[in-house]
Amino acid sequence: MTFAAPTELATAANEHLANISNTLIYSAMAVYTLAFFAYIAEWLFGSRSKVARTAAALTTTGKGKGAAPAVTVKTTGGTAVLERPKVVVRSSAGSRDVPDGPGAHGGDEQGDLYGRIAISLTVLAFVVHLVGVIARAASVQRAPWGNMYEFNITFSTVAVGVYLTLLALKKNVRWLGLFLVTTVLLDLGIAVTVLYTASDQLVPALHSYWLYIHVSTAILCGAVFYVGAAGTLLYLFKDSYETKLENGGTPGRFATSFLERLPASSSLDKFAYRLNAAVFPLWTFTIIAGAIWAESAWGRYWGWDPKETWAFITWVAYACYLHARATAGWKGRKAAYLALIAFGCWLFNYYGVNIFVSGKHSYAGV
């Protein structure tokens, strides 16, 4: 009788864990897909709800300019009356007194049911996804972000975690679910097809506790920046919609049905700003931690490597955005454009630099 060597047993165990991780990632994608269809159902039933069908009536004039009639919405056990306040332009530019929309379900009971099902499926997918990432870490016996594949599956996990955390804190972010799950599916699809890398050990330069500190904070910052960018993009659409109504215009039926259900532009603007402002100090720490790690690995704190350069460009872009939000002439849409440019810099720093540019950070492989 022959016995396998310990190293062979360890290798076989690692391969088995890697296969389990792959299976869990694909399983998470399947559950995310179910959540995607549930979110779609929520939006579709919301578009057919009483609130959505009478959205145009909310913008008509009544006794005075900007006044609107009340809308009766049937609910279980009685009748609720929703009254849209008139649009009031305050003294500060771009500030309007308008209410938040009812959400993707549009006040429709069945739409709300599908929305709650979608949240439950998102939680289940997140748990499966997280276990898959942990299994990948166990298979390589290190942090699961040593290459772009591992970074992608971890990044999408954290992005969903940020969304679910905001929901747990009773924040009005359920409208983000469809957009989040769509991009997570795209991210995981790219990861398992284009970026997939078999489990392997890292080069000596990456064997450092700074791998856990520097890269983990970069992933968290990216996830929060992503959620903030989604809020900023929707703010631009909602702001254009509110401006058109304020000027007496008539938006299209689709725009009315979709945008009426989102939070007010001022709420979306504050939401994005608070996220970006909260995580910016952590991004600053990420860059500092990277410089300390660089000195340990390469003997210098800063060398204008492409990755370092774009990390700094991203920092400058977000700093400009935060400064613009504090400057009267740059509030609103101008600041929002800066926020999207800043997130674009973060995306290029990860995808563009890693794929198209060679540097000291290229040894981790795709």
mmCIF file of C-alpha atoms in Angstrom:
data_model
loop_
_atom_site.group_PDB
_atom_site.id
_atom_site.type_symbol
_atom_site.label_atom_id
_atom_site.label_comp_id
_atom_site.label_asym_id
_atom_site.label_seq_id
_atom_site.Cartn_x
_atom_site.Cartn_y
_atom_site.Cartn_z
ATOM 1 C CA MET A 1 0.000 0.000 0.000
ATOM 2 C CA THR A 2 1.352 3.418 -0.957
ATOM 3 C CA PHE A 3 0.485 6.679 0.706
ATOM 4 C CA ALA A 4 0.399 10.075 -0.929
ATOM 5 C CA ALA A 5 2.996 12.554 0.213
ATOM 6 C CA PRO A 6 1.756 15.419 2.442
ATOM 7 C CA THR A 7 2.445 17.945 -0.310
ATOM 8 C CA GLU A 8 0.362 15.933 -2.766
ATOM 9 C CA LEU A 9 -2.498 15.749 -0.285
ATOM 10 C CA ALA A 10 -2.281 19.486 0.313
ATOM 11 C CA THR A 11 -2.283 20.178 -3.427
ATOM 12 C CA ALA A 12 -5.304 17.937 -3.945
ATOM 13 C CA ALA A 13 -7.130 19.634 -1.066
ATOM 14 C CA ASN A 14 -6.366 23.070 -2.488
ATOM 15 C CA GLU A 15 -7.621 22.057 -5.918
ATOM 16 C CA HIS A 16 -10.791 20.694 -4.352
ATOM 17 C CA LEU A 17 -11.366 23.979 -2.516
ATOM 18 C CA ALA A 18 -10.742 25.906 -5.736
ATOM 19 C CA ASN A 19 -13.385 23.790 -7.506
ATOM 20 C CA ILE A 20 -15.806 24.424 -4.649
ATOM 21 C CA SER A 21 -15.118 28.153 -4.951
ATOM 22 C CA ASN A 22 -15.811 28.087 -8.693
ATOM 23 C CA THR A 23 -19.055 26.191 -8.139
ATOM 24 C CA LEU A 24 -20.179 28.662 -5.489
ATOM 25 C CA ILE A 25 -19.391 31.655 -7.711
ATOM 26 C CA TYR A 26 -21.482 30.190 -10.530
ATOM 27 C CA SER A 27 -24.246 29.373 -8.041
ATOM 28 C CA ALA A 28 -24.182 32.965 -6.781
ATOM 29 C CA MET A 29 -24.504 34.176 -10.379
ATOM 30 C CA ALA A 30 -27.580 31.980 -10.804
ATOM 31 C CA VAL A 31 -29.215 33.428 -7.682
ATOM 32 C CA TYR A 32 -28.249 36.985 -8.701
ATOM 33 C CA THR A 33 -29.985 36.292 -12.021
ATOM 34 C CA LEU A 34 -33.180 35.324 -10.181
ATOM 35 C CA ALA A 35 -32.856 38.511 -8.114
ATOM 36 C CA PHE A 36 -32.405 40.470 -11.356
ATOM 37 C CA PHE A 37 -35.731 39.195 -12.706
ATOM 38 C CA ALA A 38 -37.429 39.919 -9.382
ATOM 39 C CA TYR A 39 -36.152 43.508 -9.485
ATOM 40 C CA ILE A 40 -37.408 43.760 -13.081
ATOM 41 C CA ALA A 41 -40.833 42.569 -11.917
ATOM 42 C CA GLU A 42 -40.810 45.184 -9.165
ATOM 43 C CA TRP A 43 -40.190 47.970 -11.671
ATOM 44 C CA LEU A 44 -42.728 46.579 -14.165
ATOM 45 C CA PHE A 45 -45.533 46.279 -11.629
ATOM 46 C CA GLY A 46 -44.594 49.700 -10.321
ATOM 47 C CA SER A 47 -44.978 51.142 -13.823
ATOM 48 C CA ARG A 48 -48.555 49.822 -13.926
ATOM 49 C CA SER A 49 -49.444 51.054 -10.448
ATOM 50 C CA LYS A 50 -51.916 53.809 -9.710
ATOM 51 C CA VAL A 51 -49.083 56.150 -8.795
ATOM 52 C CA ALA A 52 -47.242 55.587 -12.066
ATOM 53 C CA ARG A 53 -50.352 55.800 -14.267
ATOM 54 C CA THR A 54 -51.241 59.171 -12.781
ATOM 55 C CA ALA A 55 -47.696 60.567 -12.653
ATOM 56 C CA ALA A 56 -48.520 63.021 -15.419
ATOM 57 C CA ALA A 57 -51.418 64.368 -13.391
ATOM 58 C CA LEU A 58 -49.027 65.202 -10.595
ATOM 59 C CA THR A 59 -47.339 67.779 -12.801
ATOM 60 C CA THR A 60 -50.477 69.605 -13.921
ATOM 61 C CA THR A 61 -51.366 72.998 -12.540
ATOM 62 C CA GLY A 62 -54.207 73.520 -10.132
ATOM 63 C CA LYS A 63 -55.268 76.689 -8.398
ATOM 64 C CA GLY A 64 -51.781 78.090 -8.482
ATOM 65 C CA LYS A 65 -48.644 77.576 -10.467
ATOM 66 C CA GLY A 66 -47.036 74.250 -9.603
ATOM 67 C CA ALA A 67 -50.037 73.012 -7.590
ATOM 68 C CA ALA A 68 -51.082 69.416 -8.125
ATOM 69 C CA PRO A 69 -54.115 67.313 -7.338
ATOM 70 C CA ALA A 70 -54.111 64.556 -4.797
ATOM 71 C CA VAL A 71 -53.804 60.979 -6.017
ATOM 72 C CA THR A 72 -55.826 58.178 -4.464
ATOM 73 C CA VAL A 73 -53.999 54.885 -4.115
ATOM 74 C CA LYS A 74 -55.772 51.709 -3.030
ATOM 75 C CA THR A 75 -53.967 49.826 -0.300
ATOM 76 C CA THR A 76 -54.829 46.842 1.852
ATOM 77 C CA GLY A 77 -57.424 47.738 4.445
ATOM 78 C CA GLY A 78 -58.152 51.266 3.240
ATOM 79 C CA THR A 79 -57.210 54.138 0.997
ATOM 80 C CA ALA A 80 -54.114 56.300 1.141
ATOM 81 C CA VAL A 81 -54.021 59.784 -0.332
ATOM 82 C CA LEU A 82 -50.713 60.959 -1.762
ATOM 83 C CA GLU A 83 -50.366 64.672 -2.454
ATOM 84 C CA ARG A 84 -47.422 66.003 -4.406
ATOM 85 C CA PRO A 85 -46.199 69.361 -3.106
ATOM 86 C CA LYS A 86 -45.567 72.077 -5.632
ATOM 87 C CA VAL A 87 -42.040 72.713 -6.848
ATOM 88 C CA VAL A 88 -40.461 75.548 -4.914
ATOM 89 C CA VAL A 89 -37.146 77.045 -5.968
ATOM 90 C CA ARG A 90 -35.194 78.194 -2.947
ATOM 91 C CA SER A 91 -32.670 80.981 -2.772
ATOM 92 C CA SER A 92 -29.744 78.631 -3.280
ATOM 93 C CA ALA A 93 -29.187 77.587 -6.870
ATOM 94 C CA GLY A 94 -30.376 74.141 -7.840
ATOM 95 C CA SER A 95 -32.252 73.457 -4.596
ATOM 96 C CA ARG A 96 -35.891 72.352 -4.923
ATOM 97 C CA ASP A 97 -38.478 71.358 -2.366
ATOM 98 C CA VAL A 98 -39.787 68.141 -3.947
ATOM 99 C CA PRO A 99 -40.615 64.836 -2.259
ATOM 100 C CA ASP A 100 -38.840 61.540 -2.749
ATOM 101 C CA GLY A 101 -40.545 59.047 -5.022
ATOM 102 C CA PRO A 102 -42.283 55.971 -3.612
ATOM 103 C CA GLY A 103 -39.590 53.580 -4.829
ATOM 104 C CA ALA A 104 -39.337 51.068 -7.650
ATOM 105 C CA HIS A 105 -42.631 49.426 -6.641
ATOM 106 C CA GLY A 106 -44.436 52.722 -7.245
ATOM 107 C CA GLY A 107 -46.830 52.066 -4.398
ATOM 108 C CA ASP A 108 -48.055 48.862 -6.032
ATOM 109 C CA GLU A 109 -48.584 46.049 -3.527
ATOM 110 C CA GLN A 110 -47.527 43.276 -5.884
ATOM 111 C CA GLY A 111 -44.527 45.295 -7.037
ATOM 112 C CA ASP A 112 -43.481 45.718 -3.411
ATOM 113 C CA LEU A 113 -43.785 41.940 -2.919
ATOM 114 C CA TYR A 114 -41.442 41.284 -5.832
ATOM 115 C CA GLY A 115 -39.064 43.887 -4.445
ATOM 116 C CA ARG A 116 -38.912 42.104 -1.096
ATOM 117 C CA ILE A 117 -38.362 38.796 -2.886
ATOM 118 C CA ALA A 118 -35.528 40.431 -4.831
ATOM 119 C CA ILE A 119 -33.901 41.599 -1.595
ATOM 120 C CA SER A 120 -34.155 38.101 -0.118
ATOM 121 C CA LEU A 121 -32.565 36.592 -3.232
ATOM 122 C CA THR A 122 -29.826 39.236 -3.125
ATOM 123 C CA VAL A 123 -29.043 38.299 0.476
ATOM 124 C CA LEU A 124 -28.912 34.596 -0.452
ATOM 125 C CA ALA A 125 -26.674 35.295 -3.451
ATOM 126 C CA PHE A 126 -24.417 37.458 -1.296
ATOM 127 C CA VAL A 127 -23.967 34.656 1.256
ATOM 128 C CA VAL A 128 -23.155 32.097 -1.464
ATOM 129 C CA HIS A 129 -20.853 34.619 -3.133
ATOM 130 C CA LEU A 130 -19.047 35.369 0.139
ATOM 131 C CA VAL A 131 -18.525 31.681 0.892
ATOM 132 C CA GLY A 132 -17.124 31.256 -2.619
ATOM 133 C CA VAL A 133 -14.586 34.014 -1.979
ATOM 134 C CA ILE A 134 -13.644 32.435 1.356
ATOM 135 C CA ALA A 135 -13.200 29.052 -0.343
ATOM 136 C CA ARG A 136 -10.900 30.699 -2.885
ATOM 137 C CA ALA A 137 -8.864 32.167 -0.028
ATOM 138 C CA ALA A 138 -8.622 28.738 1.602
ATOM 139 C CA SER A 139 -7.483 27.165 -1.657
ATOM 140 C CA VAL A 140 -4.552 29.581 -2.007
ATOM 141 C CA GLN A 141 -4.011 30.018 1.746
ATOM 142 C CA ARG A 142 -3.816 33.793 1.517
ATOM 143 C CA ALA A 143 -5.973 36.846 0.961
ATOM 144 C CA PRO A 144 -8.257 36.293 -2.068
ATOM 145 C CA TRP A 145 -7.121 39.307 -4.061
ATOM 146 C CA GLY A 146 -3.789 38.373 -5.584
ATOM 147 C CA ASN A 147 -4.913 38.832 -9.216
ATOM 148 C CA MET A 148 -7.702 40.509 -11.198
ATOM 149 C CA TYR A 149 -10.019 37.501 -11.017
ATOM 150 C CA GLU A 150 -9.826 37.388 -7.248
ATOM 151 C CA PHE A 151 -10.103 41.156 -6.996
ATOM 152 C CA ASN A 152 -13.255 41.113 -9.151
ATOM 153 C CA ILE A 153 -15.099 38.446 -7.192
ATOM 154 C CA THR A 154 -14.149 40.137 -3.915
ATOM 155 C CA PHE A 155 -15.013 43.625 -5.146
ATOM 156 C CA SER A 156 -18.497 42.585 -6.268
ATOM 157 C CA THR A 157 -19.047 40.849 -2.916
ATOM 158 C CA VAL A 158 -18.158 44.018 -1.023
ATOM 159 C CA ALA A 159 -20.327 46.174 -3.324
ATOM 160 C CA VAL A 160 -23.358 44.010 -2.555
ATOM 161 C CA GLY A 161 -22.394 44.071 1.120
ATOM 162 C CA VAL A 162 -22.375 47.884 1.107
ATOM 163 C CA TYR A 163 -25.850 47.899 -0.482
ATOM 164 C CA LEU A 164 -27.265 45.408 2.027
ATOM 165 C CA THR A 165 -25.663 47.328 4.907
ATOM 166 C CA LEU A 166 -27.375 50.527 3.791
ATOM 167 C CA LEU A 167 -30.670 48.650 3.615
ATOM 168 C CA ALA A 168 -30.110 47.258 7.120
ATOM 169 C CA LEU A 169 -29.523 50.834 8.310
ATOM 170 C CA LYS A 170 -32.985 51.726 6.940
ATOM 171 C CA LYS A 171 -31.591 53.909 4.164
ATOM 172 C CA ASN A 172 -33.774 54.534 1.116
ATOM 173 C CA VAL A 173 -31.620 52.642 -1.403
ATOM 174 C CA ARG A 174 -33.837 49.826 -2.681
ATOM 175 C CA TRP A 175 -34.058 51.654 -5.992
ATOM 176 C CA LEU A 176 -30.370 50.754 -6.462
ATOM 177 C CA GLY A 177 -30.997 46.996 -6.446
ATOM 178 C CA LEU A 178 -31.605 46.467 -10.165
ATOM 179 C CA PHE A 179 -28.572 48.523 -11.213
ATOM 180 C CA LEU A 180 -26.343 46.863 -8.619
ATOM 181 C CA VAL A 181 -27.292 43.282 -9.495
ATOM 182 C CA THR A 182 -26.912 44.017 -13.230
ATOM 183 C CA THR A 183 -23.358 45.317 -12.823
ATOM 184 C CA VAL A 184 -22.451 42.519 -10.386
ATOM 185 C CA LEU A 185 -23.541 39.946 -12.965
ATOM 186 C CA LEU A 186 -21.452 41.709 -15.610
ATOM 187 C CA ASP A 187 -18.488 41.866 -13.248
ATOM 188 C CA LEU A 188 -18.694 38.171 -12.370
ATOM 189 C CA GLY A 189 -19.270 37.244 -16.008
ATOM 190 C CA ILE A 190 -16.039 39.004 -16.985
ATOM 191 C CA ALA A 191 -14.261 37.427 -14.022
ATOM 192 C CA VAL A 192 -15.142 33.799 -14.822
ATOM 193 C CA THR A 193 -14.603 34.124 -18.585
ATOM 194 C CA VAL A 194 -11.884 36.686 -19.349
ATOM 195 C CA LEU A 195 -10.040 37.181 -16.073
ATOM 196 C CA TYR A 196 -10.095 33.705 -14.579
ATOM 197 C CA THR A 197 -6.743 32.597 -13.132
ATOM 198 C CA ALA A 198 -6.098 29.235 -11.519
ATOM 199 C CA SER A 199 -5.223 29.187 -7.824
ATOM 200 C CA ASP A 200 -1.547 29.927 -7.314
ATOM 201 C CA GLN A 201 0.854 31.440 -4.833
ATOM 202 C CA LEU A 202 2.104 35.007 -4.976
ATOM 203 C CA VAL A 203 5.509 36.302 -5.889
ATOM 204 C CA PRO A 204 7.734 37.088 -2.861
ATOM 205 C CA ALA A 205 7.118 40.853 -3.071
ATOM 206 C CA LEU A 206 3.438 40.337 -2.291
ATOM 207 C CA HIS A 207 4.019 38.202 0.796
ATOM 208 C CA SER A 208 3.343 40.955 3.294
ATOM 209 C CA TYR A 209 0.687 41.881 5.837
ATOM 210 C CA TRP A 210 0.268 45.056 3.774
ATOM 211 C CA LEU A 211 -1.522 42.899 1.194
ATOM 212 C CA TYR A 212 -4.363 42.549 3.687
ATOM 213 C CA ILE A 213 -4.338 46.221 4.655
ATOM 214 C CA HIS A 214 -3.690 48.022 1.372
ATOM 215 C CA VAL A 215 -5.750 45.920 -1.044
ATOM 216 C CA SER A 216 -8.684 45.379 1.313
ATOM 217 C CA THR A 217 -9.110 49.122 1.809
ATOM 218 C CA ALA A 218 -8.805 49.683 -1.959
ATOM 219 C CA ILE A 219 -11.611 47.166 -2.544
ATOM 220 C CA LEU A 220 -13.843 48.763 0.083
ATOM 221 C CA CYS A 221 -13.206 52.244 -1.309
ATOM 222 C CA GLY A 222 -13.985 51.068 -4.833
ATOM 223 C CA ALA A 223 -17.257 49.486 -3.727
ATOM 224 C CA VAL A 224 -18.400 52.651 -1.946
ATOM 225 C CA PHE A 225 -17.242 54.829 -4.863
ATOM 226 C CA TYR A 226 -19.317 52.602 -7.157
ATOM 227 C CA VAL A 227 -22.491 53.050 -5.097
ATOM 228 C CA GLY A 228 -21.831 56.782 -4.955
ATOM 229 C CA ALA A 229 -21.321 56.924 -8.734
ATOM 230 C CA ALA A 230 -24.650 55.148 -9.287
ATOM 231 C CA GLY A 231 -26.368 57.734 -7.114
ATOM 232 C CA THR A 232 -24.612 60.555 -8.968
ATOM 233 C CA LEU A 233 -25.628 59.239 -12.389
ATOM 234 C CA LEU A 234 -29.269 58.922 -11.359
ATOM 235 C CA TYR A 235 -29.078 62.385 -9.810
ATOM 236 C CA LEU A 236 -28.217 63.849 -13.209
ATOM 237 C CA PHE A 237 -31.262 62.192 -14.801
ATOM 238 C CA LYS A 238 -33.594 63.196 -11.973
ATOM 239 C CA ASP A 239 -32.278 66.762 -11.934
ATOM 240 C CA SER A 240 -32.927 67.103 -15.682
ATOM 241 C CA TYR A 241 -36.430 65.722 -15.153
ATOM 242 C CA GLU A 242 -37.217 68.147 -12.338
ATOM 243 C CA THR A 243 -35.807 71.064 -14.325
ATOM 244 C CA LYS A 244 -38.027 70.176 -17.284
ATOM 245 C CA LEU A 245 -41.089 70.096 -15.031
ATOM 246 C CA GLU A 246 -40.101 73.382 -13.418
ATOM 247 C CA ASN A 247 -39.840 75.023 -16.827
ATOM 248 C CA GLY A 248 -43.264 73.779 -17.864
ATOM 249 C CA GLY A 249 -42.067 70.927 -20.061
ATOM 250 C CA THR A 250 -43.681 67.515 -20.417
ATOM 251 C CA PRO A 251 -41.299 64.559 -20.021
ATOM 252 C CA GLY A 252 -41.961 61.350 -21.918
ATOM 253 C CA ARG A 253 -44.105 58.604 -20.442
ATOM 254 C CA PHE A 254 -41.162 56.282 -19.783
ATOM 255 C CA ALA A 255 -39.106 59.024 -18.120
ATOM 256 C CA THR A 256 -42.081 59.993 -15.982
ATOM 257 C CA SER A 257 -42.817 56.415 -14.906
ATOM 258 C CA PHE A 258 -39.172 55.684 -14.112
ATOM 259 C CA LEU A 259 -37.925 58.926 -12.606
ATOM 260 C CA GLU A 260 -41.019 59.720 -10.535
ATOM 261 C CA ARG A 261 -40.247 56.671 -8.394
ATOM 262 C CA LEU A 262 -36.679 57.669 -7.561
ATOM 263 C CA PRO A 263 -35.700 59.899 -4.643
ATOM 264 C CA ALA A 264 -35.638 63.632 -5.336
ATOM 265 C CA SER A 265 -32.514 64.969 -7.029
ATOM 266 C CA SER A 266 -31.479 66.720 -3.818
ATOM 267 C CA SER A 267 -31.695 63.400 -1.935
ATOM 268 C CA LEU A 268 -29.641 61.579 -4.587
ATOM 269 C CA ASP A 269 -27.069 64.371 -4.552
ATOM 270 C CA LYS A 270 -26.716 64.233 -0.759
ATOM 271 C CA PHE A 271 -26.588 60.429 -0.826
ATOM 272 C CA ALA A 272 -23.696 60.364 -3.323
ATOM 273 C CA TYR A 273 -21.834 63.190 -1.607
ATOM 274 C CA ARG A 274 -22.012 61.619 1.835
ATOM 275 C CA LEU A 275 -20.728 58.282 0.554
ATOM 276 C CA ASN A 276 -17.830 59.845 -1.339
ATOM 277 C CA ALA A 277 -16.964 62.172 1.535
ATOM 278 C CA ALA A 278 -17.085 59.336 4.065
ATOM 279 C CA VAL A 279 -14.770 57.018 2.119
ATOM 280 C CA PHE A 280 -12.322 59.650 0.827
ATOM 281 C CA PRO A 281 -10.151 59.578 3.990
ATOM 282 C CA LEU A 282 -9.933 55.802 3.638
ATOM 283 C CA TRP A 283 -8.784 56.209 0.026
ATOM 284 C CA THR A 284 -6.129 58.604 1.289
ATOM 285 C CA PHE A 285 -5.018 55.942 3.767
ATOM 286 C CA THR A 286 -5.004 53.358 0.938
ATOM 287 C CA ILE A 287 -2.474 55.410 -1.004
ATOM 288 C CA ILE A 288 -0.321 55.977 2.078
ATOM 289 C CA ALA A 289 -0.416 52.257 2.923
ATOM 290 C CA GLY A 290 0.606 51.453 -0.648
ATOM 291 C CA ALA A 291 3.570 53.806 -0.374
ATOM 292 C CA ILE A 292 4.696 52.151 2.865
ATOM 293 C CA TRP A 293 4.378 48.725 1.265
ATOM 294 C CA ALA A 294 6.325 49.945 -1.789
ATOM 295 C CA GLU A 295 9.200 51.030 0.449
ATOM 296 C CA SER A 296 9.222 47.597 2.074
ATOM 297 C CA ALA A 297 9.058 45.713 -1.239
ATOM 298 C CA TRP A 298 11.077 47.924 -3.603
ATOM 299 C CA GLY A 299 13.062 50.270 -1.361
ATOM 300 C CA ARG A 300 11.213 53.481 -2.312
ATOM 301 C CA TYR A 301 7.955 55.055 -1.198
ATOM 302 C CA TRP A 302 6.929 56.532 -4.536
ATOM 303 C CA GLY A 303 8.182 55.978 -8.055
ATOM 304 C CA TRP A 304 5.346 57.203 -10.315
ATOM 305 C CA ASP A 305 4.564 53.671 -11.403
ATOM 306 C CA PRO A 306 1.389 53.724 -13.604
ATOM 307 C CA LYS A 307 -0.672 52.247 -10.767
ATOM 308 C CA GLU A 308 0.654 54.784 -8.284
ATOM 309 C CA THR A 309 0.136 57.622 -10.732
ATOM 310 C CA TRP A 310 -3.499 56.776 -11.442
ATOM 311 C CA ALA A 311 -4.231 56.185 -7.772
ATOM 312 C CA PHE A 312 -2.981 59.726 -7.160
ATOM 313 C CA ILE A 313 -4.998 61.074 -10.122
ATOM 314 C CA THR A 314 -8.092 59.421 -8.648
ATOM 315 C CA TRP A 315 -7.350 61.023 -5.289
ATOM 316 C CA VAL A 316 -6.993 64.457 -6.902
ATOM 317 C CA ALA A 317 -10.238 63.995 -8.862
ATOM 318 C CA TYR A 318 -12.235 63.130 -5.746
ATOM 319 C CA ALA A 319 -10.574 65.958 -3.829
ATOM 320 C CA CYS A 320 -11.676 68.357 -6.587
ATOM 321 C CA TYR A 321 -15.211 66.969 -6.358
ATOM 322 C CA LEU A 322 -15.401 67.424 -2.595
ATOM 323 C CA HIS A 323 -14.000 70.931 -2.923
ATOM 324 C CA ALA A 324 -16.514 71.703 -5.679
ATOM 325 C CA ARG A 325 -19.395 70.609 -3.437
ATOM 326 C CA ALA A 326 -18.253 73.256 -0.943
ATOM 327 C CA THR A 327 -18.046 75.951 -3.617
ATOM 328 C CA ALA A 328 -21.314 77.714 -4.502
ATOM 329 C CA GLY A 329 -20.607 78.031 -8.212
ATOM 330 C CA TRP A 330 -19.760 74.353 -8.614
ATOM 331 C CA LYS A 331 -22.569 72.677 -6.713
ATOM 332 C CA GLY A 332 -25.060 70.479 -8.477
ATOM 333 C CA ARG A 333 -24.419 69.147 -11.965
ATOM 334 C CA LYS A 334 -20.865 70.454 -12.316
ATOM 335 C CA ALA A 335 -19.799 68.694 -9.144
ATOM 336 C CA ALA A 336 -21.645 65.555 -10.258
ATOM 337 C CA TYR A 337 -19.663 65.468 -13.503
ATOM 338 C CA LEU A 338 -16.464 65.662 -11.467
ATOM 339 C CA ALA A 339 -17.637 62.730 -9.326
ATOM 340 C CA LEU A 340 -18.231 60.582 -12.423
ATOM 341 C CA ILE A 341 -14.843 61.564 -13.851
ATOM 342 C CA ALA A 342 -13.243 60.588 -10.538
ATOM 343 C CA PHE A 343 -14.932 57.176 -10.573
ATOM 344 C CA GLY A 344 -13.861 56.766 -14.186
ATOM 345 C CA CYS A 345 -10.276 57.336 -13.029
ATOM 346 C CA TRP A 346 -10.726 54.623 -10.399
ATOM 347 C CA LEU A 347 -12.034 52.193 -13.026
ATOM 348 C CA PHE A 348 -9.146 52.936 -15.368
ATOM 349 C CA ASN A 349 -6.697 52.552 -12.515
ATOM 350 C CA TYR A 350 -7.941 49.004 -12.071
ATOM 351 C CA TYR A 351 -8.894 47.744 -15.529
ATOM 352 C CA GLY A 352 -6.964 50.011 -17.877
ATOM 353 C CA VAL A 353 -3.652 50.059 -16.018
ATOM 354 C CA ASN A 354 -3.743 46.346 -15.188
ATOM 355 C CA ILE A 355 -4.551 45.246 -18.744
ATOM 356 C CA PHE A 356 -2.917 47.795 -21.029
ATOM 357 C CA VAL A 357 -0.010 49.283 -19.054
ATOM 358 C CA SER A 358 3.071 47.503 -17.732
ATOM 359 C CA GLY A 359 4.647 48.403 -14.424
ATOM 360 C CA LYS A 360 5.788 47.077 -11.084
ATOM 361 C CA HIS A 361 2.197 46.128 -10.261
ATOM 362 C CA SER A 362 1.945 43.851 -13.300
ATOM 363 C CA TYR A 363 3.471 40.739 -11.746
ATOM 364 C CA ALA A 364 0.243 39.579 -10.100
ATOM 365 C CA GLY A 365 -1.070 38.483 -13.497
ATOM 366 C CA VAL A 366 -4.572 38.898 -14.895
#
